[in-house]
């Protein structure tokens, strides 16, 4: 019977579906995550004048010399500015380390680590704020927010690894216009954002997180000389060591307190050198200590939790003593508020795209009139930005047009649409301010009048800032619709291919099976559940809580599926027993193997479930990893070494099951064993030095392991199909009983199927051994045992499949492997927040920073489990026999199609459903409160999982096709040589 779905047609349609999916995904991402709109140009003298319907652009600003421009700004603002600024950025410092949390001071250990800073706060010589950072909480977009006051797009998290020059209006550009000289020492991100701006600089790489010492010493070594100079106006110091300490050891690292003390000494040095002594002829200097973001308890960041967004803004050197400042009272502002505050404190225009609100507490030494002027300037700037975002917004001279006549301009309560509300609030503040000015002339104003004006201005500023912060560009509906339609079309193509092939396989079995129990198709409970899992996943995507705690779904799915398979095996055992004792004895061995495999899957799955309390909301609950870490690093290392030894032993045992005793197999096994021992040596010798700077010998050893594993794995893939024997009966007979299935003799004679089974087994084994060793090297030490359990699950799944016979459902087993891979993804401590990405492991074995290489290593670490199970499909094909139920006149294309259709299409189809469904969910949730903090990070993970599936399926398909073509060619050539000898 000739099939309408040929191998060529299947391949073309699959590639077409994937291509359409990639196009649709690209269009949707481009349309849904646009760069936020920014006004072109920079603020000038016009920002010190009230906005009008026909904006007046001062064409002479750029023609003025810097000194004259500075004088002009000072005259127009009416505010006496500070003269010099020291901006000290402590990367990753949570504000609660300095200011406490929930009306409570920081723990005594943290207070003792920063004694000088705490004394400044206690004596009213500094004022601190919890400056809430917007997600994603990574360095580059947070620096841009602090200097421009603008909130960038969500995809800035990707640009964080390849920073480009900041072209939007910003504080440093404004300082340059008035002739400031600027120097910078620290994170080289500043040099990338502002190329050519600094007269002196010493940049250090920000991503080499193993360095916690030299990275800060390179900054501090310049301090003594720079503080004695008077040829700079702005000095930027960006310390990275504390963030690196967090990435390696978490908040409670033993290096955290010493690092805080080091930062405290820097604050002491700057304050005593240039701030405490203001009679040095260098003018008034302000020290601003900020952090770009906080960190989770594990030391990571990128998400939207309080621990990650809790950044610091500390002002030291203000002219007023904040004696009535409640030291540990929650004083929460937004990180973007730093930009307008510094602009007005130093007498330059507020950046054009700023959405922040000035911190009036820093203006305590200014007169009431100057403070109200600062609020007015901030209001004018935000009103201009609102007019650009809301084209219908009335200008100042017609603000009352939107109100009814009986209201006039007497405003009590503002309501209506956003435009009317904003106009109303602005008008209310300006009217009160104008009335206050008249009273000021007659000296008849009261303190209540001043407080009322401040409250009115802040009501307008907060409302405008919140609306602008949430404001995103209008989504290009046509682009989004086309992207979703393309993904739906791709999903339908892949699902139709799965259904067509399933129907073909079912019809073939119907023709070749005469047993009545195969003559009628019935859906078993495990098949129904595998399909129901997809529905469960799709439904759960609409809940932000279920997205945050997705790990519970996958653990439930895998454990339930294992119980259903166990039920199925027990039912089969009872059926066999009821028919005849001889039949029970004959099938007992295979069923026993399968039941034991399921028990192993259940036990290992439950252990993995309890290893990490993943997700977002319940990470503080006790789990096995926390208990083991409390026992000490020596215990963790012991578990890691034992896990490594067991993993290597299991790999060698799995190699012995192939039954091959050929020299090539022994050579391959010995080479991987050698690299496995090198990995164990690295763990034993260098694991304790992880807190120190990069060790040359450790780096060299890791590079040797990387190169060796790559050569051994690629060499096995390329060479083994050429070197293994053809048509040697000993290999067939020695193939282990529970790792092979019955193969019709006519198929053996015509096609190299048994040779292919041996070849795929060894190549798949090489893939898994290589992946095990890579993960032992790259994963956190606490994850060594979970990796061992994942490998055990793979072996158990292969044993279950090898004893299933030709009538088991291949697509169910492939789907089960996919589900196990996703459950393992969360069991390793991953979640749907960016904060759980292990940055530290991405620099193991690297002597210098490389965006590409560190990105690849980060992907390998994060998607260790899904990739592991996808690679195991190569070995699964070698032990599976269900694809051997084929027509008598089958050709090579038919055999390849039977081997690859389900192993490739099922992961692609399941992932396609999840990707398409979540794309629609994200589109529906585009105005949800948690769209950027929950749903968008999850979508990035879905996209990355899609890439993982593409790569895994490509490896499987390439391995099978290459091995089959080489073996078929060799068998044909051997057949020709046999004819010639006759």
Short mmCIF file of C-alpha atoms in Angstrom, two decimals, residues 462-660:
data_model
loop_
_atom_site.label_atom_id
_atom_site.label_comp_id
_atom_site.label_asym_id
_atom_site.label_seq_id
_atom_site.Cartn_x
_atom_site.Cartn_y
_atom_site.Cartn_z
CA UNK A 462 1.94 61.53 40.26
CA UNK A 463 -1.08 61.12 37.98
CA UNK A 464 0.88 62.17 34.90
CA UNK A 465 3.91 60.07 35.82
CA UNK A 466 1.88 56.92 36.45
CA UNK A 467 0.00 57.29 33.17
CA UNK A 468 3.18 57.94 31.19
CA UNK A 469 4.96 55.03 32.88
CA UNK A 470 2.21 52.63 31.87
CA UNK A 471 1.87 54.16 28.45
CA UNK A 472 3.02 51.99 25.57
CA UNK A 473 2.83 52.62 21.88
CA UNK A 474 -0.34 51.64 20.10
CA UNK A 475 0.11 48.07 19.06
CA UNK A 476 0.25 47.61 15.29
CA UNK A 477 -2.92 45.53 15.14
CA UNK A 478 -2.37 44.29 11.59
CA UNK A 479 1.14 43.10 12.43
CA UNK A 480 0.02 41.31 15.58
CA UNK A 481 -2.94 39.72 13.78
CA UNK A 482 -0.71 38.49 10.98
CA UNK A 483 1.78 37.07 13.50
CA UNK A 484 -0.92 35.21 15.42
CA UNK A 485 -2.49 33.94 12.17
CA UNK A 486 0.88 32.66 10.96
CA UNK A 487 1.47 30.79 14.22
CA UNK A 488 -2.03 29.31 14.10
CA UNK A 489 -1.44 28.18 10.51
CA UNK A 490 1.87 26.61 11.50
CA UNK A 491 0.20 24.87 14.43
CA UNK A 492 -2.51 23.45 12.16
CA UNK A 493 0.10 22.21 9.67
CA UNK A 494 2.09 20.38 12.33
CA UNK A 495 -0.99 18.90 14.01
CA UNK A 496 -2.42 17.74 10.68
CA UNK A 497 0.88 15.99 9.92
CA UNK A 498 0.75 14.22 13.30
CA UNK A 499 -2.85 13.16 12.71
CA UNK A 500 -2.14 11.96 9.16
CA UNK A 501 0.83 9.90 10.23
CA UNK A 502 -1.07 8.49 13.22
CA UNK A 503 -3.86 7.44 10.90
CA UNK A 504 -1.36 5.80 8.53
CA UNK A 505 0.33 3.87 11.34
CA UNK A 506 -3.05 2.75 12.67
CA UNK A 507 -4.16 1.49 9.23
CA UNK A 508 -0.87 -0.38 8.77
CA UNK A 509 -1.27 -2.13 12.12
CA UNK A 510 -4.86 -3.00 11.26
CA UNK A 511 -3.70 -4.75 8.08
CA UNK A 512 -0.83 -6.65 9.70
CA UNK A 513 -2.39 -7.58 13.04
CA UNK A 514 -4.92 -10.41 13.13
CA UNK A 515 -5.33 -10.42 16.87
CA UNK A 516 -8.82 -9.18 17.66
CA UNK A 517 -7.58 -6.86 20.41
CA UNK A 518 -5.73 -4.79 17.79
CA UNK A 519 -8.56 -4.95 15.28
CA UNK A 520 -10.55 -2.30 17.03
CA UNK A 521 -9.04 0.99 18.10
CA UNK A 522 -9.79 2.19 21.59
CA UNK A 523 -8.33 5.16 23.44
CA UNK A 524 -6.61 4.17 26.67
CA UNK A 525 -6.61 6.40 29.73
CA UNK A 526 -2.93 7.37 29.38
CA UNK A 527 -3.49 8.51 25.76
CA UNK A 528 -6.45 10.62 26.80
CA UNK A 529 -4.48 12.14 29.66
CA UNK A 530 -1.52 13.04 27.41
CA UNK A 531 -3.90 15.07 25.25
CA UNK A 532 -5.67 16.47 28.31
CA UNK A 533 -2.36 17.81 29.63
CA UNK A 534 -2.22 20.23 26.72
CA UNK A 535 -5.70 21.52 27.60
CA UNK A 536 -4.65 21.93 31.24
CA UNK A 537 -1.61 23.95 30.21
CA UNK A 538 -3.58 26.18 27.85
CA UNK A 539 -6.27 26.92 30.45
CA UNK A 540 -3.71 27.67 33.19
CA UNK A 541 -1.93 30.25 31.03
CA UNK A 542 -4.66 32.80 31.64
CA UNK A 543 -3.89 32.99 35.37
CA UNK A 544 -0.93 35.05 36.54
CA UNK A 545 -0.65 32.90 39.68
CA UNK A 546 -0.52 29.68 37.64
CA UNK A 547 2.12 31.22 35.36
CA UNK A 548 4.22 32.11 38.41
CA UNK A 549 3.81 28.61 39.88
CA UNK A 550 3.84 26.56 36.66
CA UNK A 551 6.15 23.96 38.19
CA UNK A 552 3.22 22.48 40.13
CA UNK A 553 1.41 21.71 36.88
CA UNK A 554 4.35 19.84 35.37
CA UNK A 555 5.03 17.83 38.52
CA UNK A 556 1.34 16.90 38.72
CA UNK A 557 1.30 15.94 35.05
CA UNK A 558 4.34 13.65 35.21
CA UNK A 559 3.38 11.94 38.47
CA UNK A 560 -0.21 11.36 37.29
CA UNK A 561 0.97 10.00 33.94
CA UNK A 562 3.33 7.61 35.70
CA UNK A 563 0.51 6.37 37.92
CA UNK A 564 -1.70 5.81 34.86
CA UNK A 565 1.07 3.81 33.17
CA UNK A 566 1.51 1.77 36.34
CA UNK A 567 -2.23 1.10 36.38
CA UNK A 568 -2.03 0.03 32.75
CA UNK A 569 0.81 -2.41 33.47
CA UNK A 570 -1.01 -3.96 36.41
CA UNK A 571 -4.13 -4.32 34.31
CA UNK A 572 -2.11 -6.04 31.57
CA UNK A 573 -0.61 -8.37 34.14
CA UNK A 574 -4.06 -9.38 35.37
CA UNK A 575 -5.29 -9.95 31.80
CA UNK A 576 -2.32 -12.19 31.03
CA UNK A 577 -2.89 -14.13 34.25
CA UNK A 578 -6.56 -14.65 33.48
CA UNK A 579 -5.79 -16.10 30.04
CA UNK A 580 -3.11 -18.65 30.86
CA UNK A 581 -0.22 -19.18 33.24
CA UNK A 582 2.14 -19.92 30.32
CA UNK A 583 1.30 -16.59 28.73
CA UNK A 584 1.79 -14.89 32.09
CA UNK A 585 5.26 -16.44 32.46
CA UNK A 586 6.18 -15.49 28.89
CA UNK A 587 5.22 -11.84 29.29
CA UNK A 588 6.11 -11.48 32.94
CA UNK A 589 9.73 -10.45 32.32
CA UNK A 590 8.90 -7.50 30.09
CA UNK A 591 6.05 -6.30 32.28
CA UNK A 592 8.29 -6.56 35.33
CA UNK A 593 10.91 -4.40 33.67
CA UNK A 594 8.27 -1.86 32.73
CA UNK A 595 6.74 -1.75 36.20
CA UNK A 596 10.17 -1.34 37.81
CA UNK A 597 10.87 1.51 35.39
CA UNK A 598 7.66 3.27 36.39
CA UNK A 599 8.47 2.88 40.08
CA UNK A 600 11.88 4.48 39.42
CA UNK A 601 10.19 7.34 37.56
CA UNK A 602 7.74 7.93 40.42
CA UNK A 603 10.39 7.91 43.16
CA UNK A 604 12.87 10.08 41.26
CA UNK A 605 10.08 12.47 40.23
CA UNK A 606 8.98 12.93 43.84
CA UNK A 607 12.56 13.62 44.90
CA UNK A 608 12.96 16.19 42.14
CA UNK A 609 9.66 17.79 43.18
CA UNK A 610 10.99 18.40 46.67
CA UNK A 611 14.50 19.48 45.71
CA UNK A 612 13.70 23.15 44.99
CA UNK A 613 10.73 25.24 46.10
CA UNK A 614 10.48 26.94 42.74
CA UNK A 615 8.19 29.59 41.38
CA UNK A 616 7.76 33.03 42.92
CA UNK A 617 5.54 32.95 45.99
CA UNK A 618 6.76 29.93 47.96
CA UNK A 619 10.52 29.98 47.52
CA UNK A 620 11.01 30.60 51.24
CA UNK A 621 9.51 27.21 52.17
CA UNK A 622 11.97 24.47 53.22
CA UNK A 623 13.22 22.04 50.60
CA UNK A 624 15.98 19.48 50.19
CA UNK A 625 18.44 21.92 48.62
CA UNK A 626 18.09 24.42 51.50
CA UNK A 627 18.55 21.65 54.05
CA UNK A 628 21.67 20.41 52.25
CA UNK A 629 23.15 23.91 51.92
CA UNK A 630 22.64 24.51 55.64
CA UNK A 631 24.71 21.40 56.31
CA UNK A 632 27.70 23.17 54.73
CA UNK A 633 29.65 23.37 51.49
CA UNK A 634 31.62 20.21 52.27
CA UNK A 635 28.42 18.17 52.31
CA UNK A 636 27.29 19.76 49.06
CA UNK A 637 30.63 18.93 47.45
CA UNK A 638 30.42 15.33 48.70
CA UNK A 639 26.95 14.94 47.18
CA UNK A 640 28.21 16.51 43.97
CA UNK A 641 31.18 14.12 43.72
CA UNK A 642 29.08 11.05 44.53
CA UNK A 643 26.47 12.14 41.98
CA UNK A 644 29.20 12.61 39.39
CA UNK A 645 30.65 9.15 40.06
CA UNK A 646 27.21 7.52 39.86
CA UNK A 647 26.41 9.40 36.67
CA UNK A 648 29.65 8.22 35.03
CA UNK A 649 29.04 4.66 36.25
CA UNK A 650 25.50 4.64 34.86
CA UNK A 651 26.75 5.95 31.54
CA UNK A 652 29.33 3.16 31.30
CA UNK A 653 26.67 0.62 32.31
CA UNK A 654 24.37 1.95 29.57
CA UNK A 655 27.22 1.54 27.08
CA UNK A 656 27.63 -2.09 28.11
CA UNK A 657 23.95 -2.71 27.35
CA UNK A 658 24.60 -2.09 23.67
CA UNK A 659 26.24 -5.51 23.57
CA UNK A 660 29.05 -4.23 21.36
#
